[in-house]
Each structure stands twice: as structure tokens, then as C-alpha cells.
Amino acid sequence: MSETLENLLQENRQFPPPDELAASANVTAAAYDEAAADRLGFWETQARRLSWATPWETVLDWSNPPFAKWFVGGRLNVAYNCLDRHIEAGRGGKVAIHWEGEPGDTRTITYADLHRSVCQAANALTDLGVTAGDRVAIYMPMIPEAAVALLACARIGATHSVVFGGFSADALSGRIQDASAKVVITADGGYRRGKPSGLKPIVDEAVALCPTIEHVLVVRRTGQEVAWGDKDLWWHETVEQASPEHEAQPFDAEHPLFILYTSGTTAKPKGILHTTGGYLTQVSYTHHAVFDLKPDTDVFWCTADIGWVTGHSYIVYGPLSNGATQIMYEGTPDTPHKGRFWEIVEKYRATIVYTAPTLIRTMMKWGDDIPAKFDLSSLRLLGSVGEPINPEAWMWYRKHIGRDACPIVDTWWQTETGGIMISPLPGVTATKPGSAMTPLPGISADVVDDQGQSVPDGGGGYLVLREPWPSMLRTIWGDDKRFVDTYWSRFEGMYFAGDGAKRDSDGHLWLLGRVDDVMLVSGHNISTTEVESALVSHPSVAEAAVVGATDPTTGQAIVAFTIPRGHVESEGEAGEALIAELRNHVAKTLGPIAKPRQIMLVPELPKTRSGKIMRRLLRDVAENRSLGDVTTLQDSTVMDLIASGLKTGK
Ligand code: 6R9
């Protein structure tokens, strides 16, 4: 990048924490001081929230950077920490999971129930020859058995590799081969958009290319017909017949817990490796601190899929290690109607919701009247993750979901960081719409310029992490060199996150999207996030994605794809008028340099399964190229919709 990022957007609104929450918050401002005085001592205190079979000797071994070892010599079992210890404390009858299937079937699972299933699955996997250190692939819908599968692997020390249900056979087989997995756990299918969709046929196709797979364990969810081969075993005939007695053995703090692949833009997916003690310490602590989780009264709901790191850390390991009661939902937010999420909040009296900006913007598009139909008064805290949240989406979330009373925690982190890194603390921080605010206690995040120098308040640049953290990735599976090259070579001695960021005049952090997406217009760096946020601040716009397209005069020109809100007339002349108005609105909000060359009104945007906008594909459209790799798209018909419905304005 030729010069540092320009910062255009100004935000002056600020919301202090509610008094009642601040008075009883799990974590107070003292945590920042404690961690600043003794960062490693602070993390040791957090590690003591867990139950260790053998205490560690050294908190951090950083003698061979960037290869970290945390809690060296310590031993623990992750599943024991998530299940057995709560039961031993007399909490076995507490609900762990209120599960809601898409068709409306439900299951209530206590900690004792979950423990029983996990022990059975641990015994069944052991009988199938899975031992500590083996890899198990998991390709499942959002059913309780998915959580059981992860925990059973953790219990016996097998390393799980979850692949999003719905990724192609190619994507699945590539990931199985990369990790040489021995077993796949899957289901016949799952429910999505009111229909059973098949998973087993995709597994069959993938496994045909994977000689390392010895067994395929299949949960019956939909009851659809499936082909049956000699590696296949039904879950109900193996796991549910296995003994429910299983004693968890402790593993080394650095034992590999899981691999999770990040897609990247073009290159081969990277198998991000997480280990045991540091990972659990940080996800457990951040779940307790950022969500102010009170296990006796809260009903927590993270709407993520288990195939995304958010599902690993804030459905499985964080909440269960803290003994939380949570909601797990199988399906899509608009099945059978667009109020399904809020109906679920009302039904289970959810107190905390953790979701993604994509979902919030979709709800804005569908209209304010939908959440208004439900009783959301149980909610006391809201969270956001996955992309920068546009200030107007933040305000909408606060008003229409949080009734102007719930603090919002905008949490920045990555598959690679394992747990939340930058976020407000709900009882401490006065939040600003669109800002992730400050690094959590014990985390050293910074914004640096091209030379790796910290930028002053008011400056912009690259987000880096200056010190190792407990839940950091340990390497890329099988490729230490790529680990070093990707994350540790851009700036000497710092982890390079790949995101642009700015630090405002108060020193608060604003995430600006991936640095690969930054646009260079007439010599000025402009972030996609800021132009998108300016568009979303217009009352007619629900969602926007912005890309830089090659332009003969300006180098790159801004091209915006915009989804109008539900009630907005956007056909014919009304559409042309809206486009003209939006171009002027951006110029007025951010300055003439940011005025889009072109705005297209579209019905949908291409997104990954975790809801991130795939700007790369939009750049292909904007530059009239044929589309690149679409295998990680959530809905492959979206690009046709965009191409056929284009209304362009110049
Ligand atoms: C947890 C997760 C990581 C990338 C990350 C950044 C973006 C995530 C964000 C955010 C702005 C936030 N991202 N949270 N950007 N504000 N609160 O999403 O992991 O799927 O690996 O994605 O997501 O660009 O670098 P992952």
C-alpha cells in the first residue's frame, strides 16, 4: 500500500453501560490495570478458572517465536472442563442446550444428558480405533450431535476438523486429505429453508477420494434415503449403544485440539491449528468477560454455525466451560417466517444474543415491524462478530432488538486468534456505534504504518498484535513456513492480521476490512467499510458492498452494489433517482473523492457461509470478468440474480 489508509467517517455518538449492569459486571476496569501490570500473571489467573489435572510449570515459552507454548507442563481435559466438573458441582440437571430444529421439533439437553452422550461417543470412537492425536472430520448440520462430536473428540484427545455442512465434496475431500483424517462424522442431511438437504451423498463423493478414511459415522436426522457402503455406521447403532461410562484422561496443554480451515481468497485453504490449555483459557475467560455470562440466570444464544470458529469458541467451548444455558438453532432465519429468530428469543427468554452484521442488515431490509411483533424484553446484552458493523446497523440493532437498553459488544477476532481480542467490556466501556473500541485485558493490539510504527490517535494503518496470546494459532497444519510467511513476516516481531484499522482521536479502534479490499482512488486509499457505512446510513439502504474496479483515469473507481430496504421503490425511474441520490449522499458524507462511479441496485450480495461479503466476486462483475472460485458461496444462485437484475447508474 502506497500510503496509510485515509479515515473519512466521523462518529460522535457514545453509549455508557447501563448502571445496573456496570454494578454487577463479571469484569470491571480493574482487569485492564491488572493485565497491564502483569500480563502473564493475568492469564495465569484466568487459566485457574479451569480445572487442571497437573498445574503448569511455565506460563509462556516464547523462546522460539512465533511458535508459542502456553501453560507448559500443564495437563487438562477439555471435555471434563465443559461437562464433568459441572456435574460434580451438582449442576447436572441444568439445561445446557435448548435445541430448536428448523421444522419446529425441539430437544432440551441437560449437562448430565450431554455428558452421557459425549461419553458414549468417546467410547464408540475408541472402539473404532480412534486414539489421541488422530484426526476426525466433522461435517454436520446444526444438531446437538455436532456439539457431542466435538466434545467426544476432545475427550479422547482426537483432533477434530469441522467442515461447514454444505461445502462441496471437493472442499470436504481436500480438507480430509490435508489432515489425513481417519473418521468422518456426518448426518443423512439437515433442514435448510424448509427442506431436508442431503449431506451423506456429498460425504460419499468426498470419501471416495480419501483412502485414509476408515469409518463414516452417520446421524439420522432427516430420515432421507442414503446409499450405504461398508465404511458406513449409523450413530444410533454404535454411539447410542455404547457404554455411558468413560473416564476422561488429561492431555498436555499443547495437545492439538482442532484444525479449522480458513478459505483465504485464492490460495489453498489454511488449516489453522489450535491446542488445548491456552485455547480453553481464553475462550472461557472472554465468554465470561465480554458477555458478562451469569450461568444461573442467562440464556445465551450464539447464532453461528458450528462450522465457523465462532461456533467452536462461543457455542461449544466457551459457554459449556462456563456452565451456561444456551440456545442452538438448526435452520435459517426466514423459515417458516422472517420473525423466526425473534420468536426463538421470546420462546426461550434469551438474555444474550451474539450474531453477525450480515444478519442485522438482513433484518433491516426485512423491516422494523418484524421484530416489533415479538417480546424481546428478556434481552440484556447484544454482540456482533464477523465483519465491521456499520454504525447505522449498530443503531438499528440497539433500537429494534435491544430496545435502546442493551449494551452492544462488537467483537473483533479471527479463526487464527481463537477467541475474542478487541471488544468493549459491557460493564465498563462507553461504546461508539461501529467501533470495536479497545483490546481486551491481556491483549496487545496496535495499529501501525507501512514501517511498523504505531500510528498516533487519529491515524490509520494495519492491525497487528504485538504480544502472543493464549488462544493464538500454533501453526498452519503441516506448513510451519506458510505460518511464518503469512502472519509473521510483514512486520518484524508482530502478528499481521490482514485487516486495516484506524485509531480515533480518543484512541479507540475501528476495523476497516481486509487490506486486500482497500481501494486506491486517484492516489488515495479508501476503505470499503467506510463507503459501505456511508451508504447504509441512508434510510433507503439495507446493505451495501463496495469494490474498487480498474479505471483508466483514477486507477481504481468505486463501484457499489446496494440492497434497498424492503419498503423502498427501486424500479425504473425511481431506481435511477435513488442511485443519483445515493451517489450524492456518499459524496456529502465522506467527501467527493469517495463518490462511487457506479451504483447497482441488487436483490442480494454474495456471501460466505459465515456471512462475509465476497467482494472478490463483485470485483469480477464490476470489471466484466468471468467469476472466480465460487465454492465457498453460501448460495450459488446469488451471482445469477445479481447479473440478471443489474440496474446500473452512472
Ligand atoms: C471470528 C471470525 C476473521 C475476519 C477478520 C476481520 C473480520 C471479524 C470483526 C471483523 C470487523 C469485527 N471480522 N470480526 N471485522 N469487526 N467485529 O469472523 O473469524 O471467519 O476467521 O474471520 O473477519 O476481517 O480478519 P474468521
XYZ file of C-alpha atoms in Angstrom, residues 49-553:
505
model
C -10.815 -20.636 36.221
C -10.364 -24.097 34.656
C -9.730 -27.418 36.282
C -6.194 -28.764 35.659
C -5.079 -32.345 36.417
C -1.471 -31.131 36.568
C -0.588 -27.450 37.016
C 1.735 -25.771 34.506
C 5.362 -25.006 35.256
C 5.876 -22.081 32.885
C 3.098 -19.801 31.732
C 4.618 -18.968 28.324
C 7.555 -20.363 26.397
C 8.329 -17.810 23.661
C 11.913 -18.931 23.174
C 11.285 -19.924 19.562
C 8.955 -17.252 18.155
C 6.481 -17.321 16.510
C 5.961 -20.851 17.879
C 4.361 -20.320 21.284
C 3.816 -22.775 24.100
C 1.376 -21.736 26.813
C 0.997 -23.309 30.256
C 3.956 -25.579 29.661
C 3.790 -28.861 31.562
C 0.118 -28.391 32.474
C -2.399 -31.166 31.769
C -6.178 -30.999 31.482
C -9.137 -32.493 29.663
C -11.310 -30.062 27.724
C -14.483 -32.191 27.895
C -14.005 -32.677 31.636
C -13.908 -28.885 31.972
C -17.027 -28.472 29.841
C -19.097 -31.257 31.439
C -17.887 -33.420 34.332
C -16.870 -30.615 36.630
C -20.312 -29.003 36.416
C -21.935 -32.339 37.230
C -19.547 -32.880 40.143
C -20.625 -29.454 41.408
C -24.250 -30.645 41.460
C -25.344 -28.902 38.271
C -26.016 -31.979 36.116
C -29.726 -31.194 35.922
C -29.132 -27.727 34.495
C -30.085 -27.220 30.844
C -27.014 -26.985 28.642
C -28.798 -26.720 25.285
C -32.295 -25.704 24.277
C -32.207 -27.060 20.761
C -34.678 -25.932 18.134
C -34.882 -27.794 14.839
C -35.905 -25.885 11.750
C -39.207 -27.791 11.325
C -40.088 -26.918 14.924
C -39.023 -30.093 16.734
C -37.176 -29.375 19.973
C -34.856 -31.073 22.461
C -33.880 -29.991 25.956
C -30.455 -31.314 26.908
C -29.077 -31.078 30.437
C -25.411 -31.194 31.347
C -25.959 -34.780 32.549
C -27.569 -35.721 29.199
C -24.758 -34.114 27.249
C -22.150 -35.829 29.398
C -23.792 -39.185 28.812
C -23.844 -38.725 25.025
C -20.266 -37.480 24.922
C -19.061 -40.474 26.962
C -20.908 -42.836 24.627
C -19.426 -41.152 21.564
C -15.960 -41.222 23.143
C -16.312 -44.976 23.739
C -17.651 -45.574 20.229
C -14.807 -43.630 18.597
C -12.285 -45.524 20.725
C -13.871 -48.826 19.620
C -13.447 -47.687 16.011
C -9.728 -47.354 16.624
C -9.522 -43.591 17.084
C -6.777 -42.674 19.525
C -5.250 -39.468 20.847
C -3.673 -37.437 18.048
C -5.794 -38.966 15.247
C -7.833 -36.561 13.120
C -11.617 -36.774 12.826
C -13.544 -34.790 10.212
C -16.980 -33.464 11.204
C -19.498 -32.463 8.525
C -22.816 -31.914 10.241
C -25.963 -29.832 10.381
C -26.672 -27.752 13.485
C -27.940 -30.587 15.640
C -26.861 -31.433 19.205
C -24.806 -34.382 17.915
C -22.460 -31.844 16.324
C -21.537 -30.496 19.765
C -21.350 -34.079 21.060
C -18.939 -34.992 18.257
C -16.561 -32.112 19.005
C -16.561 -32.835 22.728
C -16.103 -36.588 22.227
C -13.013 -35.916 20.124
C -11.696 -33.521 22.752
C -12.389 -36.094 25.448
C -10.196 -38.748 23.830
C -7.593 -36.337 22.500
C -8.529 -36.770 18.835
C -8.093 -33.578 16.796
C -11.308 -32.507 15.112
C -11.585 -30.761 11.803
C -15.054 -29.345 11.232
C -16.080 -28.566 7.675
C -19.211 -26.454 7.075
C -22.166 -28.693 6.186
C -22.908 -27.551 2.657
C -19.356 -27.135 1.408
C -18.788 -29.114 -1.770
C -17.410 -32.651 -1.941
C -14.223 -31.142 -3.353
C -13.785 -28.789 -0.410
C -14.510 -31.610 2.031
C -12.146 -34.115 0.435
C -9.363 -31.509 0.221
C -9.649 -30.847 3.940
C -9.862 -34.548 4.827
C -6.758 -35.270 2.757
C -4.777 -32.354 4.147
C -5.273 -33.642 7.695
C -5.282 -37.394 6.838
C -8.479 -37.852 8.842
C -9.429 -41.390 9.857
C -13.154 -40.990 10.510
C -15.881 -38.649 9.245
C -18.883 -37.870 11.410
C -21.889 -36.670 9.437
C -25.679 -36.938 9.132
C -28.032 -38.133 6.418
C -28.981 -34.485 5.994
C -30.242 -31.387 7.753
C -33.105 -28.941 7.323
C -32.481 -25.716 5.472
C -35.154 -23.352 4.135
C -37.921 -25.795 4.926
C -36.429 -28.746 3.050
C -34.186 -31.626 4.019
C -30.847 -31.156 2.284
C -28.543 -34.124 1.847
C -25.114 -34.332 3.459
C -24.341 -38.029 3.163
C -24.203 -38.032 -0.689
C -21.554 -35.301 -0.531
C -19.581 -37.274 2.051
C -19.801 -40.372 -0.162
C -18.365 -38.459 -3.081
C -15.595 -36.959 -0.928
C -14.676 -40.198 0.850
C -14.238 -41.975 -2.481
C -11.158 -39.748 -2.898
C -9.870 -40.196 0.653
C -8.136 -43.518 1.334
C -7.302 -42.528 4.946
C -10.971 -42.648 5.958
C -11.770 -45.929 7.722
C -15.273 -45.202 9.007
C -18.161 -42.860 8.351
C -20.447 -42.327 11.323
C -23.914 -41.130 10.283
C -26.530 -39.470 12.468
C -30.112 -39.990 11.274
C -31.657 -36.540 11.185
C -33.992 -36.240 8.210
C -34.680 -39.908 7.508
C -33.998 -39.441 3.790
C -32.773 -42.387 1.691
C -28.995 -42.736 1.725
C -26.610 -45.025 -0.103
C -24.803 -47.366 2.277
C -21.232 -48.610 1.950
C -19.018 -50.870 4.055
C -17.383 -47.959 5.904
C -20.744 -46.564 6.990
C -22.140 -46.908 10.511
C -25.310 -45.428 11.988
C -24.777 -43.248 15.051
C -27.833 -44.780 16.742
C -26.452 -48.293 16.230
C -22.976 -47.510 17.532
C -22.795 -44.405 19.739
C -26.204 -44.847 21.311
C -25.399 -48.495 22.098
C -22.008 -47.708 23.655
C -21.325 -47.560 27.389
C -22.045 -44.190 29.017
C -19.134 -44.734 31.410
C -15.962 -43.000 30.352
C -13.184 -41.533 32.413
C -11.524 -38.548 30.771
C -7.722 -38.609 30.625
C -5.839 -35.330 30.858
C -3.766 -34.149 27.893
C -0.816 -31.831 27.597
C -1.696 -28.126 27.437
C -0.215 -28.048 23.924
C -2.039 -31.160 22.673
C -3.733 -30.342 19.300
C -7.442 -29.753 19.949
C -8.658 -28.853 16.485
C -7.868 -27.785 12.957
C -10.178 -25.345 11.231
C -9.645 -24.255 7.638
C -9.882 -20.628 6.584
C -10.684 -20.220 2.956
C -8.433 -17.299 2.105
C -9.116 -15.628 -1.205
C -7.424 -17.710 -3.844
C -4.813 -19.987 -2.354
C -5.222 -23.428 -0.814
C -7.165 -23.272 2.480
C -5.021 -22.938 5.581
C -5.538 -25.486 8.358
C -5.398 -23.315 11.463
C -4.200 -25.379 14.426
C -5.397 -24.737 17.972
C -4.234 -26.513 21.100
C -5.732 -27.269 24.477
C -4.863 -25.208 27.561
C -4.345 -21.713 26.182
C -7.310 -22.002 23.834
C -9.728 -23.061 26.553
C -8.382 -20.436 28.956
C -9.018 -17.588 26.560
C -12.378 -18.672 25.129
C -13.683 -19.388 28.610
C -12.448 -16.076 30.004
C -13.659 -13.980 27.057
C -17.093 -15.613 27.137
C -17.317 -14.752 30.846
C -15.954 -11.216 30.431
C -17.387 -9.981 27.126
C -20.873 -11.466 27.552
C -20.941 -10.968 31.336
C -22.289 -14.504 31.462
C -24.187 -15.350 34.656
C -24.651 -19.132 34.492
C -27.657 -19.199 36.826
C -29.827 -16.695 35.037
C -28.593 -16.113 31.498
C -29.856 -17.814 28.365
C -27.109 -17.308 25.798
C -27.627 -17.579 22.059
C -24.833 -17.514 19.528
C -26.463 -17.820 16.113
C -23.303 -19.019 14.345
C -22.869 -22.351 12.608
C -20.605 -24.847 14.284
C -18.509 -24.928 11.099
C -17.289 -21.397 11.791
C -14.756 -20.621 14.519
C -17.473 -18.614 16.263
C -19.423 -21.845 16.718
C -16.383 -23.646 18.103
C -15.480 -20.947 20.622
C -18.877 -19.461 21.546
C -21.300 -22.366 21.146
C -19.162 -25.262 22.281
C -16.059 -24.455 24.314
C -16.719 -21.011 25.846
C -20.325 -21.429 27.010
C -20.010 -25.050 28.102
C -16.788 -24.429 30.050
C -18.721 -21.711 31.901
C -21.745 -23.918 32.594
C -24.058 -21.718 30.515
C -27.574 -22.490 29.334
C -27.781 -21.782 25.641
C -29.952 -21.976 22.565
C -28.914 -23.849 19.441
C -30.948 -23.444 16.248
C -30.699 -25.667 13.199
C -32.100 -23.573 10.406
C -32.300 -20.323 8.511
C -33.700 -17.063 9.948
C -36.600 -16.851 7.474
C -38.062 -20.337 7.861
C -41.003 -20.605 8.122
C -41.236 -16.808 8.509
C -38.939 -13.797 8.811
C -39.527 -13.437 12.534
C -38.159 -16.872 13.440
C -35.108 -15.582 15.338
C -37.148 -13.198 17.480
C -39.754 -15.870 18.071
C -36.940 -18.059 19.443
C -35.700 -15.219 21.684
C -39.237 -14.796 23.019
C -39.834 -18.523 23.472
C -36.672 -19.247 25.470
C -36.390 -15.805 27.098
C -32.887 -15.356 25.679
C -30.854 -12.777 27.590
C -27.790 -12.532 25.317
C -27.701 -12.737 21.520
C -24.431 -12.955 19.581
C -24.843 -12.639 15.822
C -23.288 -11.204 12.661
C -23.691 -7.850 10.884
C -24.978 -9.659 7.791
C -27.945 -10.879 9.797
C -28.621 -7.461 11.299
C -28.573 -5.836 7.862
C -30.876 -8.525 6.500
C -33.311 -7.797 9.327
C -33.109 -4.071 8.492
C -34.011 -4.959 4.923
C -36.987 -7.058 6.031
C -38.377 -4.201 8.118
C -38.709 -2.912 11.671
C -42.222 -4.277 12.049
C -40.977 -7.890 12.211
C -39.002 -7.797 15.489
C -41.683 -5.445 16.869
C -44.135 -8.360 16.865
C -42.167 -10.284 19.500
C -41.450 -9.826 23.179
C -37.710 -9.178 23.314
C -37.739 -7.787 26.847
C -35.608 -10.664 28.189
C -32.560 -9.407 26.263
C -29.873 -7.619 28.269
C -26.785 -7.736 26.038
C -26.123 -7.973 22.277
C -22.992 -8.996 20.412
C -21.701 -8.733 16.852
C -18.938 -10.589 15.019
C -17.644 -11.388 11.551
C -17.409 -8.090 9.730
C -17.242 -4.421 10.591
C -20.705 -3.420 11.772
C -21.864 -0.249 10.029
C -22.851 2.458 12.525
C -26.431 2.531 11.222
C -26.758 -1.240 11.524
C -25.414 -0.924 15.077
C -28.029 1.742 15.859
C -30.785 -0.370 14.333
C -29.687 -3.393 16.402
C -29.643 -1.264 19.541
C -33.065 0.244 18.920
C -35.113 -2.527 17.327
C -33.628 -5.550 19.077
C -32.096 -4.053 22.221
C -34.921 -1.514 22.935
C -32.204 1.134 23.484
C -31.307 -0.612 26.736
C -28.803 -3.359 25.919
C -25.104 -2.699 25.502
C -23.652 -3.923 22.210
C -20.287 -5.648 22.154
C -18.664 -5.519 18.708
C -16.057 -8.269 18.945
C -13.074 -8.417 16.599
C -11.204 -11.701 16.259
C -10.279 -14.391 13.710
C -10.073 -18.149 13.268
C -6.377 -17.600 13.891
C -6.842 -15.752 17.186
C -9.140 -18.485 18.543
C -11.017 -16.118 20.846
C -12.177 -12.514 21.084
C -9.325 -9.961 21.066
C -10.839 -6.488 20.695
C -14.198 -5.651 22.227
C -15.918 -3.387 24.702
C -16.425 -4.771 28.213
C -20.181 -4.408 28.729
C -19.982 -3.119 32.293
C -17.089 -0.760 31.662
C -16.911 0.654 28.153
C -18.908 3.586 26.800
C -19.448 2.234 23.280
C -19.446 4.021 19.927
C -21.593 2.642 17.060
C -19.277 0.805 14.677
C -16.189 0.658 16.865
C -14.739 -2.468 18.476
C -13.226 0.008 20.958
C -10.246 -1.468 22.856
C -8.136 -4.610 23.129
C -9.320 -6.886 25.939
C -7.216 -7.077 29.107
C -4.092 -9.126 28.388
C -4.157 -8.410 24.620
C -1.674 -6.115 22.890
C -3.274 -4.889 19.671
C -1.901 -1.913 17.797
C -2.310 -0.021 14.524
C 0.915 0.527 12.609
C 2.020 2.226 9.399
C 3.940 0.679 6.485
C 7.144 0.766 8.519
C 5.588 -0.931 11.534
C 5.464 2.254 13.639
C 2.403 2.824 15.848
C 0.160 5.447 14.334
C -0.912 8.357 16.554
C -4.532 8.912 17.609
C -6.454 9.913 14.514
C -4.247 7.761 12.254
C -4.920 4.634 10.227
C -2.937 1.625 9.073
C -2.598 -2.093 9.703
C -3.916 -4.016 12.684
C -1.190 -6.028 14.431
C -0.802 -7.987 17.663
C 2.420 -7.236 19.471
C 2.461 -9.995 22.085
C 1.479 -13.680 21.973
C -1.919 -14.573 23.469
C -3.117 -17.883 24.928
C -5.585 -18.928 22.181
C -3.316 -17.979 19.282
C -2.965 -20.399 16.409
C 0.141 -22.542 16.880
C 0.831 -23.092 13.191
C -0.776 -23.951 9.870
C -1.273 -27.704 9.857
C 1.705 -29.287 8.139
C 3.135 -25.982 6.952
C 5.208 -24.038 9.501
C 6.788 -21.980 6.746
C 3.461 -20.723 5.472
C 2.536 -19.861 9.081
C 5.625 -17.697 9.413
C 5.266 -16.165 5.927
C 1.569 -15.339 6.212
C 1.394 -13.842 9.664
C 4.858 -13.012 10.996
C 6.864 -11.696 8.057
C 5.110 -8.448 7.149
C 6.285 -6.689 10.342
C 9.233 -7.719 12.477
C 8.121 -9.416 15.695
C 4.407 -8.753 15.216
C 1.398 -10.790 14.122
C -0.123 -9.257 10.980
C -3.906 -9.749 10.997
C -4.545 -8.661 7.398
C -7.129 -6.059 8.470
C -6.970 -2.301 8.106
C -7.840 -0.234 11.159
C -7.859 3.289 12.456
C -7.426 4.739 15.891
C -9.766 7.671 16.519
C -8.928 10.818 18.442
C -9.823 9.065 21.729
C -7.585 6.110 20.908
C -10.493 3.750 20.087
C -10.173 1.159 17.339
C -12.222 0.973 14.138
C -11.857 -2.025 11.845
C -11.828 -1.154 8.160
C -11.973 -4.530 6.434
C -9.311 -6.695 4.803
C -6.334 -4.744 3.491
C -6.690 -6.644 0.180
C -10.027 -4.881 -0.302
C -8.746 -1.330 0.212
C -9.295 0.851 -2.850
C -6.766 3.252 -4.330
C -8.648 6.117 -5.967
C -6.602 8.938 -7.518
C -3.772 8.185 -5.115
C -5.983 7.990 -2.007
C -6.548 4.831 -0.004
C -10.221 4.449 0.783
C -11.616 1.594 2.836
C -14.595 -0.366 1.548
C -16.072 -0.338 5.054
C -16.347 3.425 5.246
C -18.075 3.798 1.888
C -20.411 0.898 2.753
C -21.235 2.522 6.087
C -21.984 5.829 4.361
C -24.395 4.033 2.014
C -26.063 2.132 4.870
C -26.541 5.431 6.719
C -29.055 6.418 4.021
C -32.595 5.471 5.127
C -33.335 3.654 1.848
C -30.366 1.277 2.083
C -30.167 -2.009 3.987
C -26.888 -3.419 2.731
C -24.019 -2.345 0.545
C -20.823 -3.854 -0.785
C -18.177 -1.714 -2.382
C -15.252 -2.681 -4.599
C -12.506 -0.905 -6.486
C -12.705 -1.560 -10.244
C -9.906 -0.670 -12.642
C -10.484 2.772 -14.107
C -8.480 4.477 -16.861
C -8.478 7.889 -15.168
